[in-house]
mmCIF file of C-alpha atoms and ligand atoms in Angstrom:
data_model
loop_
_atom_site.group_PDB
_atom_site.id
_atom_site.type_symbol
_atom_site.label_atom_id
_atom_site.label_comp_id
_atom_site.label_asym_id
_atom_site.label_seq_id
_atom_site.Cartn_x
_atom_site.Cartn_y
_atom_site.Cartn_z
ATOM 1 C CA UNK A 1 -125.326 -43.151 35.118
ATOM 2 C CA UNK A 2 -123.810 -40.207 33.384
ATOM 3 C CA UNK A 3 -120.458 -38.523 34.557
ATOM 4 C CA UNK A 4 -119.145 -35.485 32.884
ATOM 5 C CA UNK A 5 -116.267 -33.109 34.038
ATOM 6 C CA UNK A 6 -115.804 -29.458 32.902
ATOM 7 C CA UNK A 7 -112.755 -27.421 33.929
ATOM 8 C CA UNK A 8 -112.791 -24.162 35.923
ATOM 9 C CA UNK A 9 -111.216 -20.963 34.634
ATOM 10 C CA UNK A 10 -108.930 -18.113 34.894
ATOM 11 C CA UNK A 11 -109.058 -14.801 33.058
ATOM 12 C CA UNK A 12 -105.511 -14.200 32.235
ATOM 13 C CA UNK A 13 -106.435 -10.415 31.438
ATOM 14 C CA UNK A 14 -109.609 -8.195 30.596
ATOM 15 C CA UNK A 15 -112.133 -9.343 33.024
ATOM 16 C CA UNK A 16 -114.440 -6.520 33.817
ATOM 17 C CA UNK A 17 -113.676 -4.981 30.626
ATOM 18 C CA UNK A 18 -115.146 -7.932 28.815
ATOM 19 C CA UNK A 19 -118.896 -7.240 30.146
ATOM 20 C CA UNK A 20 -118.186 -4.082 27.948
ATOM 21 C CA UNK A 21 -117.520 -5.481 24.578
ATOM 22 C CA UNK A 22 -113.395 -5.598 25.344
ATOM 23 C CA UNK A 23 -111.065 -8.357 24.209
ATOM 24 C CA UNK A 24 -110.188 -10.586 27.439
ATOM 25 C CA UNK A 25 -107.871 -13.734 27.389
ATOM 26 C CA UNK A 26 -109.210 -16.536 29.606
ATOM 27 C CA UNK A 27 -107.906 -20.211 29.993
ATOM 28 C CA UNK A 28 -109.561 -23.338 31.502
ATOM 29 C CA UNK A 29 -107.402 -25.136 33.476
ATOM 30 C CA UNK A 30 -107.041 -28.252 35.538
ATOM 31 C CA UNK A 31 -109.594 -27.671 38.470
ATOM 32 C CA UNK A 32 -112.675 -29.669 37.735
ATOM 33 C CA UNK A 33 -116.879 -29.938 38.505
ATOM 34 C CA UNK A 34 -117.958 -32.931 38.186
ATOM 35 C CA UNK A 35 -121.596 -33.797 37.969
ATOM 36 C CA UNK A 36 -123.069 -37.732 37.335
ATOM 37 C CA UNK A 37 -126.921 -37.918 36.300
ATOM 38 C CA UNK A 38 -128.916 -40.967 36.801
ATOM 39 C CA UNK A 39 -132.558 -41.834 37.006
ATOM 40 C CA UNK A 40 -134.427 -40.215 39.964
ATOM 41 C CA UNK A 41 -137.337 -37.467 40.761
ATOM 42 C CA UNK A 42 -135.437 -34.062 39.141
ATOM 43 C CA UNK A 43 -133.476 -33.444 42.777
ATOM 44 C CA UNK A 44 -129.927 -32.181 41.907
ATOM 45 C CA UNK A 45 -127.605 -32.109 44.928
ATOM 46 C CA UNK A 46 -123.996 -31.008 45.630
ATOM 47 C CA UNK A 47 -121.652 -32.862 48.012
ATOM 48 C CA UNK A 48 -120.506 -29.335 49.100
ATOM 49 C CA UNK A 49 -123.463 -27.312 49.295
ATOM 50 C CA UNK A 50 -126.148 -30.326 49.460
ATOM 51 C CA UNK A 51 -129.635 -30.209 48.081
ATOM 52 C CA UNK A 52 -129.871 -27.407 45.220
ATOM 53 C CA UNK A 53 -133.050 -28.221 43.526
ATOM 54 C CA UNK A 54 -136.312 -30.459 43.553
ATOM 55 C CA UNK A 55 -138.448 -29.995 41.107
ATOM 56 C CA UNK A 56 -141.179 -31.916 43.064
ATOM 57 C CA UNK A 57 -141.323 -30.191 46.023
ATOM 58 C CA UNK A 58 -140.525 -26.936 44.148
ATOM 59 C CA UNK A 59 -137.398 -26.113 46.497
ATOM 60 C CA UNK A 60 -134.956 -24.328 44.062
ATOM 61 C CA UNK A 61 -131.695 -23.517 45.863
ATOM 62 C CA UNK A 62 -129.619 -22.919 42.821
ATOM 63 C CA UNK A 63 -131.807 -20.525 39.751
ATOM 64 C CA UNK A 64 -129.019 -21.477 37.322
ATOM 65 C CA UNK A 65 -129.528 -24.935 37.662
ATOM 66 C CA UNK A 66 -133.623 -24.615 37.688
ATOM 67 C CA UNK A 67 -133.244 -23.023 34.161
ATOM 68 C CA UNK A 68 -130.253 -25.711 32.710
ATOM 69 C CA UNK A 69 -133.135 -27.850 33.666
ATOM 70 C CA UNK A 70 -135.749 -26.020 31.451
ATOM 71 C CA UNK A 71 -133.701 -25.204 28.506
ATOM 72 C CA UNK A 72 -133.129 -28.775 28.122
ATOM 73 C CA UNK A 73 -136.590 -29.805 29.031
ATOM 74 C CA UNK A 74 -137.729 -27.143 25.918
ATOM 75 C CA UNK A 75 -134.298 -28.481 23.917
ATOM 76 C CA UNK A 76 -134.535 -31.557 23.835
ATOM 77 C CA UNK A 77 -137.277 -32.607 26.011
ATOM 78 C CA UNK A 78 -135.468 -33.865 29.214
ATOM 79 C CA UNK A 79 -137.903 -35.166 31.684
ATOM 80 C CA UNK A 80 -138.110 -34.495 35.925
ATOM 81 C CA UNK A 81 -137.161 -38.025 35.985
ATOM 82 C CA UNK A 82 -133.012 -37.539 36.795
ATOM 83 C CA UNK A 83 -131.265 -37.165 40.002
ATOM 84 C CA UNK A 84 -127.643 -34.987 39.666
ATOM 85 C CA UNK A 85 -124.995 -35.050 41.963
ATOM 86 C CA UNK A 86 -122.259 -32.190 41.930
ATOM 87 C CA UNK A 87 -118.587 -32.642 43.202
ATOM 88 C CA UNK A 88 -116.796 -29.950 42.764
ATOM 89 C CA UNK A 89 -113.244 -29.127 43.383
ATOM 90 C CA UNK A 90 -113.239 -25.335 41.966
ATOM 91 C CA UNK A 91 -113.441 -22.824 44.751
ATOM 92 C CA UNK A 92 -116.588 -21.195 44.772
ATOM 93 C CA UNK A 93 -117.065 -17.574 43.943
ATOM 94 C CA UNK A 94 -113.479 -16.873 44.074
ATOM 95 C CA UNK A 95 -112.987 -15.725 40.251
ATOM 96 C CA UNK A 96 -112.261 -19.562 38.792
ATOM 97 C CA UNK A 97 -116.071 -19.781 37.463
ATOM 98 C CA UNK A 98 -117.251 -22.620 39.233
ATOM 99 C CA UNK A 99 -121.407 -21.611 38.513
ATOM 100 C CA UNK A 100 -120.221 -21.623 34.500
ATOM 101 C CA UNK A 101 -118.668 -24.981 35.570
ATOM 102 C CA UNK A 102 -121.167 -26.529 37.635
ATOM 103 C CA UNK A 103 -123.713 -25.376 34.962
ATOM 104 C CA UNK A 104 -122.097 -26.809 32.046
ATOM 105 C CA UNK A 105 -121.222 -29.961 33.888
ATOM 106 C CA UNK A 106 -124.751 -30.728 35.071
ATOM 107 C CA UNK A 107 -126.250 -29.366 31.238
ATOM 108 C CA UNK A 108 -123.488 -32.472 29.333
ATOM 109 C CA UNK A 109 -124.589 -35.409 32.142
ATOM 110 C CA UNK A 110 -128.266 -34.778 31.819
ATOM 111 C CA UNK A 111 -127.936 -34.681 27.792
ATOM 112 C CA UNK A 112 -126.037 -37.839 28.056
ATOM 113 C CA UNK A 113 -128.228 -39.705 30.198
ATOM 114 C CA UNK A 114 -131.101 -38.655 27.250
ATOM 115 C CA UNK A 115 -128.704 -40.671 25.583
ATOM 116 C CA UNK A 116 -126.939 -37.828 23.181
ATOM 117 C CA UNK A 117 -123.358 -37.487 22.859
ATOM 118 C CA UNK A 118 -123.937 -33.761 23.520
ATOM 119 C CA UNK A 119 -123.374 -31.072 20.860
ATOM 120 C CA UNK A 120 -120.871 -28.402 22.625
ATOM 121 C CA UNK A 121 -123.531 -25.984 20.972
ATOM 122 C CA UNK A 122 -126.374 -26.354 22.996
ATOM 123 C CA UNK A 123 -123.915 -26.783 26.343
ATOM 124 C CA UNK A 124 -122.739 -23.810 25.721
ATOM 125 C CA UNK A 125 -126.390 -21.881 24.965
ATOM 126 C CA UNK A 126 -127.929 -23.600 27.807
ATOM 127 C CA UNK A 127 -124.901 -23.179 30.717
ATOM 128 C CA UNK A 128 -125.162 -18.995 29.390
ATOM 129 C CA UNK A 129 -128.902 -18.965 30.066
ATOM 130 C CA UNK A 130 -127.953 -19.935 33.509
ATOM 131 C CA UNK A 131 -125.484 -17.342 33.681
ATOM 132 C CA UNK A 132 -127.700 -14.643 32.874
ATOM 133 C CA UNK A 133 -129.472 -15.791 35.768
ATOM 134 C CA UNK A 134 -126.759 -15.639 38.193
ATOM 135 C CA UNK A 135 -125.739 -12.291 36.719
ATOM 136 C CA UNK A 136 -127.457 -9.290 34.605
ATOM 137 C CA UNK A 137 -124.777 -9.122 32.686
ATOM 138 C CA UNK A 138 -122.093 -11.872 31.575
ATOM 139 C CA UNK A 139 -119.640 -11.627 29.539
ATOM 140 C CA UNK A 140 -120.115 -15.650 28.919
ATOM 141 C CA UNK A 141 -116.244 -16.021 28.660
ATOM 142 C CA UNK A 142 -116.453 -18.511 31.377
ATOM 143 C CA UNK A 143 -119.465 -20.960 30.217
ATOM 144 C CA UNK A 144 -116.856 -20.574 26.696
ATOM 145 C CA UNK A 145 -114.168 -21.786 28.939
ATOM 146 C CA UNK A 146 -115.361 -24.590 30.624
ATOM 147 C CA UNK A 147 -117.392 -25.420 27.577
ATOM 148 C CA UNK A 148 -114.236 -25.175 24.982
ATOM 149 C CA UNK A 149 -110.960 -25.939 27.246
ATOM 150 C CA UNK A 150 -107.834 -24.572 26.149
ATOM 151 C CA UNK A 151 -106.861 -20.415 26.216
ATOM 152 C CA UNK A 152 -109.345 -18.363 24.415
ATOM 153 C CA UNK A 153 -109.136 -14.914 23.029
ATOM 154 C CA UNK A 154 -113.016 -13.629 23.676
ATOM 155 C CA UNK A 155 -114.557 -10.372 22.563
ATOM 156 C CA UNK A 156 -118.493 -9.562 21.697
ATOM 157 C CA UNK A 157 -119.587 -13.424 22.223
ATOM 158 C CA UNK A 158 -117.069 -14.742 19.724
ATOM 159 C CA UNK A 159 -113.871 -16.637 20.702
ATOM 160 C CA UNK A 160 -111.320 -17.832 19.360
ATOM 161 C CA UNK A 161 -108.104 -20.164 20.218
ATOM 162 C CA UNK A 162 -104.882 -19.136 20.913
ATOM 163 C CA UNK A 163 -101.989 -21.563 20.113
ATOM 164 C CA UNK A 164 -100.025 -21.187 23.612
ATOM 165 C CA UNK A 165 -97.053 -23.281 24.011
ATOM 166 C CA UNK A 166 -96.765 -22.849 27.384
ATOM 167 C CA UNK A 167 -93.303 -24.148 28.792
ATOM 168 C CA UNK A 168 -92.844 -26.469 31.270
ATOM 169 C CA UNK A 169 -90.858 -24.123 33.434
ATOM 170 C CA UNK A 170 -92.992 -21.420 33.380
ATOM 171 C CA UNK A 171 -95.954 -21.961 36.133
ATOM 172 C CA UNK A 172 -99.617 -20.380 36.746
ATOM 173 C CA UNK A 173 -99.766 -19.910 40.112
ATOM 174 C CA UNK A 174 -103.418 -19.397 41.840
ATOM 175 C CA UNK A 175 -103.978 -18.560 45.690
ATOM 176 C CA UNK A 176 -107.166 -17.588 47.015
ATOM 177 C CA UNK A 177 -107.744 -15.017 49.270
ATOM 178 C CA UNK A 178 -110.469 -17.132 51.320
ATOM 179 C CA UNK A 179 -112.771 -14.370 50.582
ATOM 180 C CA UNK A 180 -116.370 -15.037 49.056
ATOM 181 C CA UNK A 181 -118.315 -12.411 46.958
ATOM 182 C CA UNK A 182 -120.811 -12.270 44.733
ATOM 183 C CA UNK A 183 -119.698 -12.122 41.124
ATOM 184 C CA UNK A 184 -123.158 -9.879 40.137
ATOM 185 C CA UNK A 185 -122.752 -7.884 42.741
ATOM 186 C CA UNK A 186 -119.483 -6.862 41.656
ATOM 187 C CA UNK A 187 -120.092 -6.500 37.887
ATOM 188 C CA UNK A 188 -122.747 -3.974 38.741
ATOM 189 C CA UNK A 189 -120.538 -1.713 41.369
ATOM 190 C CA UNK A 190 -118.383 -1.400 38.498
ATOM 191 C CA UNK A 191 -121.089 -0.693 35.910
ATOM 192 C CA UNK A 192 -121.985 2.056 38.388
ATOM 193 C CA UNK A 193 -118.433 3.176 38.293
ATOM 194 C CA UNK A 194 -118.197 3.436 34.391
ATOM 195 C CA UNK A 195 -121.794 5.305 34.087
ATOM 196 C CA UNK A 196 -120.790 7.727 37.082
ATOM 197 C CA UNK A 197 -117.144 8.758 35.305
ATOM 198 C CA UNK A 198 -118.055 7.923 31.550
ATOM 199 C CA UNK A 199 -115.575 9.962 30.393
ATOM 200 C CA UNK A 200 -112.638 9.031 32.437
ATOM 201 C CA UNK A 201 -113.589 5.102 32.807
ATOM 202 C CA UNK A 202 -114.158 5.087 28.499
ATOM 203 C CA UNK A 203 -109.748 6.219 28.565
ATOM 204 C CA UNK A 204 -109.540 2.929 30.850
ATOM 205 C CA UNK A 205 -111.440 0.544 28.772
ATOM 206 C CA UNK A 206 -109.535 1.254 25.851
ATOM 207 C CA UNK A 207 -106.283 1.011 27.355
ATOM 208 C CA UNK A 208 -107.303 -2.298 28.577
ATOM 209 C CA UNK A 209 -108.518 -3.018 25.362
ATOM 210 C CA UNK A 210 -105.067 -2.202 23.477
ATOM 211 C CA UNK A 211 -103.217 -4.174 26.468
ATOM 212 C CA UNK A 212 -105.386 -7.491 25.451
ATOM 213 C CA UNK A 213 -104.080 -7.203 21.908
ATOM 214 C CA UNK A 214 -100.524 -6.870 23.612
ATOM 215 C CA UNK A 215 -100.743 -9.673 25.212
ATOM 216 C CA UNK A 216 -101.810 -11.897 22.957
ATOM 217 C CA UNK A 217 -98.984 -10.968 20.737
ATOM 218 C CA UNK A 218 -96.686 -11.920 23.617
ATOM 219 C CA UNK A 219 -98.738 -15.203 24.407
ATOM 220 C CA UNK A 220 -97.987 -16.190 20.547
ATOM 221 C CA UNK A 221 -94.380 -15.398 20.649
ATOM 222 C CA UNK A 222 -93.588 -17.330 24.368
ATOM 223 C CA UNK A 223 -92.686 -13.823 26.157
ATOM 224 C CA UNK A 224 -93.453 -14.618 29.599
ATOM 225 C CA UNK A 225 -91.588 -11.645 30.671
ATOM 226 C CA UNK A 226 -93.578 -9.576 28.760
ATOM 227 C CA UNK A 227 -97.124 -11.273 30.068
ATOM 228 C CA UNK A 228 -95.473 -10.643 33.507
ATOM 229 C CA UNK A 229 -95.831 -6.887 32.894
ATOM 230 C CA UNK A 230 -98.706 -6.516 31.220
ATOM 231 C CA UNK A 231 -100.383 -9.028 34.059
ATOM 232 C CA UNK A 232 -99.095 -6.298 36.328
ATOM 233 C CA UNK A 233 -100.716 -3.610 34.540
ATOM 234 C CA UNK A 234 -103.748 -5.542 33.896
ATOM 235 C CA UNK A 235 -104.069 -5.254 38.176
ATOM 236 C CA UNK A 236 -103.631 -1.640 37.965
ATOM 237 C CA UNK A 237 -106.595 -0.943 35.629
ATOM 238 C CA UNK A 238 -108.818 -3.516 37.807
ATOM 239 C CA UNK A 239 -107.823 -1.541 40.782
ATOM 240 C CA UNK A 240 -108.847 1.893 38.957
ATOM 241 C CA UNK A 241 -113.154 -0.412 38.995
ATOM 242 C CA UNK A 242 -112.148 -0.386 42.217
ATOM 243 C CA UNK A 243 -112.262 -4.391 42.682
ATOM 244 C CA UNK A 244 -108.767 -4.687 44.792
ATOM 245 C CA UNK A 245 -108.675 -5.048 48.355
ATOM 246 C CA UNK A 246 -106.154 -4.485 50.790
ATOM 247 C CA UNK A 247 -106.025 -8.400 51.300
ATOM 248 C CA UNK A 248 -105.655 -9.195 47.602
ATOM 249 C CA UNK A 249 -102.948 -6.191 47.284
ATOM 250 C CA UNK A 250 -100.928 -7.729 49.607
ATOM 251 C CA UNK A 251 -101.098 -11.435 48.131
ATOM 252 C CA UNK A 252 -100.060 -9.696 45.039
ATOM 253 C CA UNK A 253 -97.094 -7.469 46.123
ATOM 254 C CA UNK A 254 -96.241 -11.051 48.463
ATOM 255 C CA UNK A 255 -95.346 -13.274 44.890
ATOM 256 C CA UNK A 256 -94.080 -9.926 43.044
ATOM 257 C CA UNK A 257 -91.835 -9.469 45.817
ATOM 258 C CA UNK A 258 -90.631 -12.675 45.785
ATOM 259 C CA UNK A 259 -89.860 -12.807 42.253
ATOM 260 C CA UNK A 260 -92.833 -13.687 40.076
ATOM 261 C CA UNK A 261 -93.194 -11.878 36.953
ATOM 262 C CA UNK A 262 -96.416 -10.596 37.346
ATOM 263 C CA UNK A 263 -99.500 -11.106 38.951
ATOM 264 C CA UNK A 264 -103.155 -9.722 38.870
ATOM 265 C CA UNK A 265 -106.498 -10.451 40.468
ATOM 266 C CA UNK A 266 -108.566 -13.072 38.651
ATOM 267 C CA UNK A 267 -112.217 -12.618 37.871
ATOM 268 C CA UNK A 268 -114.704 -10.163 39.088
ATOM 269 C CA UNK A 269 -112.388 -9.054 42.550
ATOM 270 C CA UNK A 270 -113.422 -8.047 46.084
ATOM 271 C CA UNK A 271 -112.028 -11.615 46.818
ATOM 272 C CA UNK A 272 -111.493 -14.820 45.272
ATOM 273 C CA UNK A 273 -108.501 -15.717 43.744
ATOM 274 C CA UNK A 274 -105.108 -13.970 42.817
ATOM 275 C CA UNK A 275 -103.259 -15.067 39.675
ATOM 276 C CA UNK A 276 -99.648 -15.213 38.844
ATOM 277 C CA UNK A 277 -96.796 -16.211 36.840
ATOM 278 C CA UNK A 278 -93.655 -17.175 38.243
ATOM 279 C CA UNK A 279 -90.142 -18.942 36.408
ATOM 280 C CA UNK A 280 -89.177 -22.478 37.283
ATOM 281 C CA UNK A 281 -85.999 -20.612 39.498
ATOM 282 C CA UNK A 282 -87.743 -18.248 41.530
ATOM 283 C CA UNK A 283 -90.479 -20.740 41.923
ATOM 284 C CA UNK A 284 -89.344 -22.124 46.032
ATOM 285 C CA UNK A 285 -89.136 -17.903 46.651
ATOM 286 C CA UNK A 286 -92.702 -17.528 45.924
ATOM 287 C CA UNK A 287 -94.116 -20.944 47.436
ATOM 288 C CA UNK A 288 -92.045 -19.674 50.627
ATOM 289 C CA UNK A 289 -93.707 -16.407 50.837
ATOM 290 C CA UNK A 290 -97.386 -17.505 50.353
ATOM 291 C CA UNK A 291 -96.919 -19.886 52.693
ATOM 292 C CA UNK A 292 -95.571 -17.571 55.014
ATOM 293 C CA UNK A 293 -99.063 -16.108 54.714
ATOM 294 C CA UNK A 294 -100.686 -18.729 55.253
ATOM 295 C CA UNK A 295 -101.870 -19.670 52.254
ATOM 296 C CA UNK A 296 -101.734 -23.011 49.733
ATOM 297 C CA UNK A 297 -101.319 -21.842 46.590
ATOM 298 C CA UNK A 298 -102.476 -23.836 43.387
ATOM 299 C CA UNK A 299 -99.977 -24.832 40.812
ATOM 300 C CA UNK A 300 -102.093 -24.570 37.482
ATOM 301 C CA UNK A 301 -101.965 -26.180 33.767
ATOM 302 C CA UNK A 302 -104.152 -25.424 30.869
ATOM 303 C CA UNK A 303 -106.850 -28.212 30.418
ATOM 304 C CA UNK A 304 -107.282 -27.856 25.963
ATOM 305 C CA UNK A 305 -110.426 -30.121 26.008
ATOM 306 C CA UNK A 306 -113.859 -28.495 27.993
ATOM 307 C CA UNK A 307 -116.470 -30.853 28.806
ATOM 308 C CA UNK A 308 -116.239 -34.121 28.638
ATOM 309 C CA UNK A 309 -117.356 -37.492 30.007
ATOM 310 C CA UNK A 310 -115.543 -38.907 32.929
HETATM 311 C C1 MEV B 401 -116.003 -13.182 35.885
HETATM 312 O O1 MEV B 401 -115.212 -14.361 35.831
HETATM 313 C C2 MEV B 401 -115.525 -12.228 34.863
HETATM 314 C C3 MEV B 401 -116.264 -10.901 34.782
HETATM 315 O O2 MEV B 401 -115.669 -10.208 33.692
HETATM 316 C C4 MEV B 401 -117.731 -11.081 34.562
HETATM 317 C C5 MEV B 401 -118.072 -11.625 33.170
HETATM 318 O O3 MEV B 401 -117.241 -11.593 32.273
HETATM 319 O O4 MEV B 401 -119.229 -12.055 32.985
HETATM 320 C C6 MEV B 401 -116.041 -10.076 36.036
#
């Protein structure tokens, strides 16, 4: 048996943008899909969603998964002779990239049960051929992410690291909205959007462009403050695609009100997570207001590695 573990994801800023050759800045952090892969008839099975593919009986639930299954049987010529099971503790389509996860999780266990000690390479080219079939377009930040670990500065398909020393008191706050939408669907309302008003929507690109370069300068230097605001402006832009909701407005406004220093939708929008950042001392405030919502927020860290064996 084969266990490996690959960490879900937040886009810290640019999502959207990214699809259109913009900088984003995303980070993997410590919310995890598991997948194990032992000998059996090519079934792979989730213990939230249950079966997702048989290759026998031909019932494919999950496309991704069908083609991480034939990229690595044309790879390195895995066999229908495997059985998968999926755990997975990263909401699903809420914005934390749980497909990219399960994908790359499931593409590292049934390398290692061909007995390699799998090249992050081909996890990473295999997990974005199954994105491509969840969505027309992906920006692949978040097979990177899950792949790679740590906070990543993406643009055009290349990535690179970004030395964060993230203090202790500082605290990445996630609370979803409950709400589940299609991460496709989305990407293509807002392609709509930025083909319908080309001229206005280019304006908003490149600001969001020139705000991912600001950021990362403040990510390097440790000004949280800083990320605070441009986080907040970050959520103005995304609500300009028009990927806000009233629901995910009022989570937002909910922590800024109560102190955080900024805070933003995470991932494609419509639903699905909120993100924000929040100080050690107004920390209680915030927890006390979500809660008041009804909500259970997540209290993130960065997870550096990607996938791994577990
Ligand atoms: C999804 O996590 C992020 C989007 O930018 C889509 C993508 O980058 O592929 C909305």
């Amino acid at each position: 048996m084969a266990c490996s573990i690959a960490p879900g994801k937040v886009i810290l800023f640019g999502e959207h943008f990214v699809v259109k050759g913009k900088p984003a800045i995303g980070a993997a952090v410590n919310v995890y899909a598991k997948a194990c892969a032992g000998p059996g008839r090519g079934v792979v099975e989730s213990r939230q969603l249950g079966l997702l593919l048989d290759l026998d009986s031909g019932r494919v639930l999950d496309k991704g998964l069908l083609r991480v299954y034939q990229e690595l049987s044309s790879r390195i010529g895995l066999t229908k002779d495997f059985h998968v099971i999926i755990d997975s503790e990263i909401p699903m389509a809420a914005g934390m990239g749980s497909s990219a996860a399960v994908a790359v999780s499931t593409a590292h266990a049934l390398a290692a049960l061909k007995g390699l000690d799998p090249d992050k390479k081909l996890i990473w080219e295999v997990s974005f051929e199954a994105e491509k079939v969840y969505h027309v377009k992906p920006s692949g930040i978040d097979n990177t992410l899950s792949t790679y670990g740590g906070v990543l500065y993406y643009q055009g398909g290349e990535f690179k690291r970004v030395e964060v020393k993230w203090p202790d008191d500082i605290y990445l706050l996630i609370v979803d909205s409950g709400v589940k939408r299609s991460t496709g669907q989305v990407v293509e309302d807002v392609l709509r959007r930025y083909e319908k008003y080309h001229r206005v929507m280019s304006g908003i690109y490149d600001a969001a462009g020139a705000l991912v370069e600001e950021a990362l300068k403040a990510l390097e230097r440790g000004d949280f403050a800083r990320l605070g605001e441009l986080m907040d402006i970050n959520h103005g832009l995304l609500v300009s695609l028009g990927v806000s909701t009233p629901l995910l407005d009022s989570l937002i406004w909910a922590v800024r009100e109560a102190g955080a220093l900024g805070a933003k939708i995470c991932g494609a929008g419509r639903g699905g997570v909120i993100i924000a950042i929040v100080d050690e001392a107004k920390l209680p405030k915030v927890l006390d207001k979500i809660s008041q919502q009804g909500r259970k927020p997540m209290v993130a860290r960065i997870d550096s590695e990607g996938v791994r064996r577990s």
